[in-house]
Amino acid sequence: MMSKRIFISGASSGIGEFLAYAYAKLGATLGLSARRIDRLEVIAKACREFGGETHIYQSDAKDRVATKNAADNFISNVGGIDIVIANAGIGNHDDIIQGDATVINDILETNIIGVTNTLVPFIPTMKKQKHGILVPVSSVASFLAVPYHGGYSASKIAIRVMADSWRLTLHKYNIQITTICPGFIETPMTAEQKRRPFLMPVETAVEKIVSAIDRGKKTFVFPWQMKVLIPVLKIIPDGLLRMFG
Ligand SMILES: NC(=O)c1ccc[n+]([C@@H]2O[C@H](COP(=O)([O-])OP(=O)(O)OC[C@H]3O[C@@H](n4cnc5c(N)ncnc54)[C@H](OP(=O)(O)O)[C@@H]3O)[C@@H](O)[C@H]2O)c1
């Protein structure tokens, strides 16, 4: 059987990096993108050693032209596409107190426009092939309003709901949409955070993500403790929620 052709954005660290290793070990043909090309080169070398043909692309997810060029180049190099994982994202504080929208706008742009820029260019090829899997990486934060992280929560809700709509739109072309909603995963993004309940090692998280995609899950929320807590957190008073700031 032909090896799976998988494109992963934000593959220069954390979840994206370890997804690349996991799929390389399964013999996939990989397209890896991020801004830090030096990191991608090191990761691509490891992936090739694990057995996966690997192409790298330096691109900012916010740049529609650069992301489209990367998608076109990957498709023409490997002859099609099986899975696209829009994983690139940032998780900073909103920084709204000083009255400057620069930081929150960057979060919204990276985590929403960055996802549409990454996934949409692959859709015509998937439609033609009559198969493909789109994987937006959302978050448990898409189910709650996390204090100081309004931009982050909003961005992750936006892509989760967009994916729910796309699933209905693209069903007739046999395009699967699996939205990933992790809780706290041990990566550079969460390294500085004081409270990380139910923290999961990145290797375990990646195993679960690969399995959820394989099983055709619509929305995969994990770890299970977070999934159980979401309805509870929705009814707790603001005073308690402020403690998560
Ligand atoms: N860790 C968690 O607990 C957790 C929980 C829920 C959801 N998530 C989501 O999982 C995804 C991966 O997070 P992570 O924890 O692995 O974080 P990470 O280690 O900080 O990795 C983030 C990745 O995104 C890339 N990236 C950021 N901005 C980019 C841009 N403008 N253009 C292209 N690439 C960009 C980074 O690459 P460059 O800097 O090289 O561009 C890096 O490869 C994110 O979407 C995050 O929101 C993480």
Coordinates of C-alpha atoms and ligand atoms in Angstrom, one line a residue:
M1 CA 0.0 0.0 0.0
M2 CA 1.2 3.5 -0.8
S3 CA 2.4 5.4 2.3
K4 CA 0.1 8.1 3.7
R5 CA 0.9 11.7 2.6
I6 CA 0.6 13.9 5.6
F7 CA 1.1 17.7 5.9
I8 CA 1.6 19.1 9.4
S9 CA 1.8 22.9 10.2
G10 CA 3.6 24.0 13.4
A11 CA 5.9 21.0 13.1
S12 CA 9.0 22.8 14.6
S13 CA 8.1 21.9 18.2
G14 CA 5.7 20.3 20.6
I15 CA 2.7 18.4 19.3
G16 CA 3.5 19.0 15.7
E17 CA 7.1 17.8 16.1
F18 CA 6.0 14.6 17.8
L19 CA 3.2 14.0 15.4
A20 CA 5.9 14.1 12.7
Y21 CA 8.0 11.5 14.5
A22 CA 5.0 9.2 15.1
Y23 CA 3.9 9.3 11.4
A24 CA 7.5 9.0 10.2
K25 CA 7.8 5.7 12.2
L26 CA 4.6 4.5 10.4
G27 CA 6.4 5.2 7.1
A28 CA 4.4 8.3 6.1
T29 CA 5.5 10.8 3.5
L30 CA 5.6 14.1 5.3
G31 CA 5.3 17.8 4.6
L32 CA 6.3 19.9 7.6
S33 CA 5.9 23.7 7.9
A34 CA 6.7 26.4 10.5
R35 CA 8.6 29.7 10.6
R36 CA 11.8 28.2 12.2
I37 CA 13.4 26.4 9.3
D38 CA 16.5 25.4 11.3
R39 CA 14.3 23.5 13.7
L40 CA 12.4 21.9 10.8
E41 CA 15.7 20.7 9.2
V42 CA 16.7 18.9 12.5
I43 CA 13.2 17.4 12.8
A44 CA 13.1 16.3 9.1
K45 CA 16.5 14.6 9.5
A46 CA 15.1 12.6 12.4
C47 CA 12.0 11.7 10.5
R48 CA 14.0 10.5 7.5
E49 CA 16.0 8.3 9.9
F50 CA 12.7 6.9 11.2
G51 CA 11.9 6.0 7.6
G52 CA 9.6 8.8 6.4
E53 CA 10.2 10.8 3.2
T54 CA 10.1 14.4 4.5
H55 CA 9.7 17.8 2.8
I56 CA 10.0 21.0 4.7
Y57 CA 8.4 24.4 4.2
Q58 CA 9.3 27.7 5.9
S59 CA 6.0 29.5 6.0
D60 CA 4.1 31.8 8.4
A61 CA 0.6 30.4 8.8
K62 CA -0.8 33.9 8.6
D63 CA 0.6 34.3 5.0
R64 CA -2.0 33.0 2.6
V65 CA 0.2 33.0 -0.4
A66 CA 3.1 31.2 1.3
T67 CA 0.9 28.5 2.8
K68 CA -0.9 27.9 -0.5
N69 CA 2.6 27.6 -2.2
A70 CA 3.6 25.0 0.4
A71 CA 0.4 23.0 -0.1
D72 CA 0.8 23.1 -4.0
N73 CA 4.4 22.1 -3.8
F74 CA 3.8 19.2 -1.4
I75 CA 0.9 17.9 -3.6
S76 CA 2.9 18.1 -6.8
N77 CA 6.0 16.5 -5.1
V78 CA 4.1 13.5 -3.6
G79 CA 1.1 13.2 -6.0
G80 CA -1.8 13.9 -3.6
I81 CA -2.7 14.3 0.0
D82 CA -4.2 12.1 2.7
I83 CA -4.1 14.0 5.9
V84 CA -3.6 17.7 6.7
I85 CA -3.1 18.7 10.4
A86 CA -3.5 22.5 11.1
N87 CA -1.6 22.4 14.3
A88 CA 0.3 25.8 14.3
G89 CA -0.9 28.0 17.0
I90 CA 0.1 30.5 19.8
G91 CA -1.3 30.6 23.3
N92 CA -0.3 34.0 24.8
H93 CA -2.2 36.2 27.2
D94 CA -4.5 38.7 25.5
D95 CA -2.5 41.7 26.8
I96 CA -5.5 44.0 26.6
I97 CA -5.0 46.1 29.7
Q98 CA -2.7 48.7 28.0
G99 CA -5.3 49.3 25.3
D100 CA -3.2 47.8 22.5
A101 CA -4.9 45.0 20.4
T102 CA -1.6 43.9 18.8
V103 CA -1.2 40.7 20.8
I104 CA -4.8 39.6 20.8
N105 CA -5.1 40.2 17.1
D106 CA -2.0 38.1 16.4
I107 CA -3.5 35.2 18.4
L108 CA -6.8 35.5 16.5
E109 CA -5.0 35.7 13.2
T110 CA -2.6 32.9 13.8
N111 CA -5.1 30.5 15.3
I112 CA -8.0 31.1 13.0
I113 CA -6.7 32.5 9.7
G114 CA -3.6 30.3 10.1
V115 CA -5.9 27.3 10.1
T116 CA -8.0 28.3 7.1
N117 CA -4.8 29.2 5.2
T118 CA -3.4 25.7 6.0
L119 CA -6.4 23.5 5.3
V120 CA -8.3 25.2 2.5
P121 CA -5.7 24.9 -0.3
F122 CA -5.8 21.1 0.0
I123 CA -9.6 20.8 -0.4
P124 CA -9.7 20.8 -4.3
T125 CA -7.3 17.9 -4.5
M126 CA -9.1 15.9 -1.8
K127 CA -12.4 16.6 -3.7
K128 CA -10.8 15.3 -6.9
Q129 CA -9.3 12.2 -5.1
K130 CA -12.7 11.6 -3.3
H131 CA -10.9 11.2 0.0
G132 CA -8.9 13.1 2.5
I133 CA -8.8 14.0 6.2
L134 CA -8.6 17.6 7.6
V135 CA -7.5 18.0 11.2
P136 CA -7.8 21.4 12.9
V137 CA -6.1 21.4 16.3
S138 CA -8.5 23.3 18.7
S139 CA -8.4 23.0 22.5
V140 CA -10.4 22.2 25.6
A141 CA -10.2 26.0 25.9
S142 CA -12.8 26.1 23.1
F143 CA -15.4 25.0 25.7
L144 CA -14.6 27.6 28.3
A145 CA -13.8 31.3 28.7
V146 CA -10.3 31.1 30.2
P147 CA -9.4 34.4 32.0
Y148 CA -6.7 36.4 30.3
H149 CA -7.0 34.1 27.3
G150 CA -10.1 35.5 25.6
G151 CA -8.4 35.6 22.2
Y152 CA -7.1 32.0 22.6
S153 CA -10.5 30.6 23.7
A154 CA -12.3 32.5 20.9
S155 CA -9.9 31.3 18.3
K156 CA -10.3 27.7 19.3
I157 CA -14.1 27.9 19.4
A158 CA -14.0 29.5 15.9
I159 CA -12.1 26.7 14.3
R160 CA -14.1 24.0 16.1
V161 CA -17.4 25.4 14.9
M162 CA -16.0 26.0 11.4
A163 CA -14.9 22.4 11.3
D164 CA -18.4 21.2 12.4
S165 CA -19.8 23.2 9.4
W166 CA -17.1 21.9 7.0
R167 CA -17.9 18.3 8.0
L168 CA -21.4 18.8 6.7
T169 CA -20.3 20.7 3.6
L170 CA -17.5 18.2 2.6
H171 CA -19.2 14.9 3.5
K172 CA -20.3 14.3 -0.1
Y173 CA -16.6 14.4 -1.2
N174 CA -15.7 11.8 1.4
I175 CA -13.6 14.3 3.3
Q176 CA -13.3 13.5 7.0
I177 CA -12.9 16.3 9.6
T178 CA -11.4 15.4 12.9
T179 CA -11.1 18.2 15.4
I180 CA -8.6 17.7 18.1
C181 CA -9.2 19.3 21.6
P182 CA -6.4 18.7 23.9
G183 CA -6.2 19.7 27.6
F184 CA -2.8 20.5 29.1
I185 CA 0.0 18.8 27.1
E186 CA 3.7 19.0 28.1
T187 CA 5.2 21.2 25.3
P188 CA 7.1 24.5 25.1
M189 CA 3.7 26.3 25.0
T190 CA 2.7 25.2 28.5
A191 CA 6.2 25.0 30.0
E192 CA 5.9 28.3 31.9
Q193 CA 2.3 27.8 33.1
K194 CA 1.9 27.5 36.9
R195 CA -1.2 25.3 36.9
R196 CA -1.4 22.4 34.4
P197 CA -4.1 20.0 35.7
F198 CA -4.0 16.5 34.2
L199 CA -0.9 17.3 32.3
M200 CA -0.1 14.7 29.6
P201 CA 3.3 13.9 28.1
V202 CA 3.4 14.9 24.4
E203 CA 4.2 11.4 23.3
T204 CA 1.0 10.0 24.9
A205 CA -1.0 12.9 23.5
V206 CA 0.3 12.2 20.0
E207 CA -0.6 8.5 20.2
K208 CA -4.1 9.4 21.1
I209 CA -4.4 12.0 18.3
V210 CA -3.2 9.5 15.7
S211 CA -5.7 6.9 17.0
A212 CA -8.6 9.5 17.0
I213 CA -7.8 10.4 13.3
D214 CA -7.6 6.7 12.4
R215 CA -10.9 6.0 14.1
G216 CA -12.6 8.9 12.2
K217 CA -13.6 10.7 15.4
K218 CA -15.5 14.0 14.7
T219 CA -14.2 15.9 17.8
F220 CA -11.7 14.3 20.1
V221 CA -11.5 15.8 23.6
F222 CA -8.8 14.6 26.0
P223 CA -7.6 13.7 28.6
W224 CA -10.8 12.1 29.8
Q225 CA -10.7 14.1 33.1
M226 CA -11.0 17.3 31.1
K227 CA -13.8 15.9 29.0
V228 CA -15.7 15.1 32.3
L229 CA -14.9 18.5 33.8
I230 CA -16.2 20.7 30.8
P231 CA -19.9 20.6 31.8
V232 CA -19.0 21.2 35.5
L233 CA -16.8 24.2 34.6
K234 CA -19.6 25.8 32.7
I235 CA -21.7 26.1 35.8
I236 CA -19.1 27.3 38.3
P237 CA -19.3 30.9 39.4
D238 CA -17.0 33.6 37.9
G239 CA -15.2 34.1 41.2
L240 CA -13.9 30.5 41.0
L241 CA -13.1 30.8 37.3
R242 CA -10.9 33.9 38.0
M243 CA -8.6 31.6 40.0
F244 CA -7.5 30.1 36.6
G245 CA -6.0 33.4 35.5
Ligands
LIG1 N1 0.2 22.2 24.7 C1 -1.0 22.3 25.1 O1 -1.3 22.1 26.3 C2 -2.1 22.5 24.1 C3 -3.5 22.3 24.5 C4 -4.5 22.5 23.7 C5 -4.2 22.9 22.4 N2 -2.9 23.1 22.0 C6 -2.7 23.5 20.6 O2 -1.8 22.6 19.9 C7 -1.1 23.3 18.9 C8 0.4 23.0 19.1 O3 0.8 23.5 20.3 P1 2.1 23.1 21.1 O4 1.7 22.9 22.5 O5 2.8 22.0 20.4 O6 2.9 24.5 21.1 P2 4.4 24.8 20.6 O7 5.4 23.8 21.1 O8 4.6 26.2 21.1 O9 4.4 24.7 19.0 C9 3.7 25.6 18.3 C10 4.0 25.4 16.8 O10 3.2 26.3 16.0 C11 4.1 27.0 15.2 N3 3.7 28.4 14.9 C12 3.3 29.3 15.8 N4 2.9 30.4 15.1 C13 3.1 30.2 13.8 C14 3.0 30.9 12.6 N5 2.5 32.2 12.6 N6 3.3 30.4 11.4 C15 3.7 29.1 11.4 N7 3.8 28.3 12.5 C16 3.6 28.9 13.7 C17 5.5 27.0 15.9 O11 6.5 27.1 14.9 P3 7.4 28.4 14.6 O12 7.5 29.2 15.8 O13 8.7 27.8 14.1 O14 6.7 29.1 13.5 C18 5.5 25.7 16.5 O15 5.9 24.7 15.6 C19 -1.5 24.7 19.0 O16 -2.5 25.0 18.1 C20 -2.1 24.8 20.4 O17 -3.0 25.9 20.6 C21 -1.9 22.9 22.8

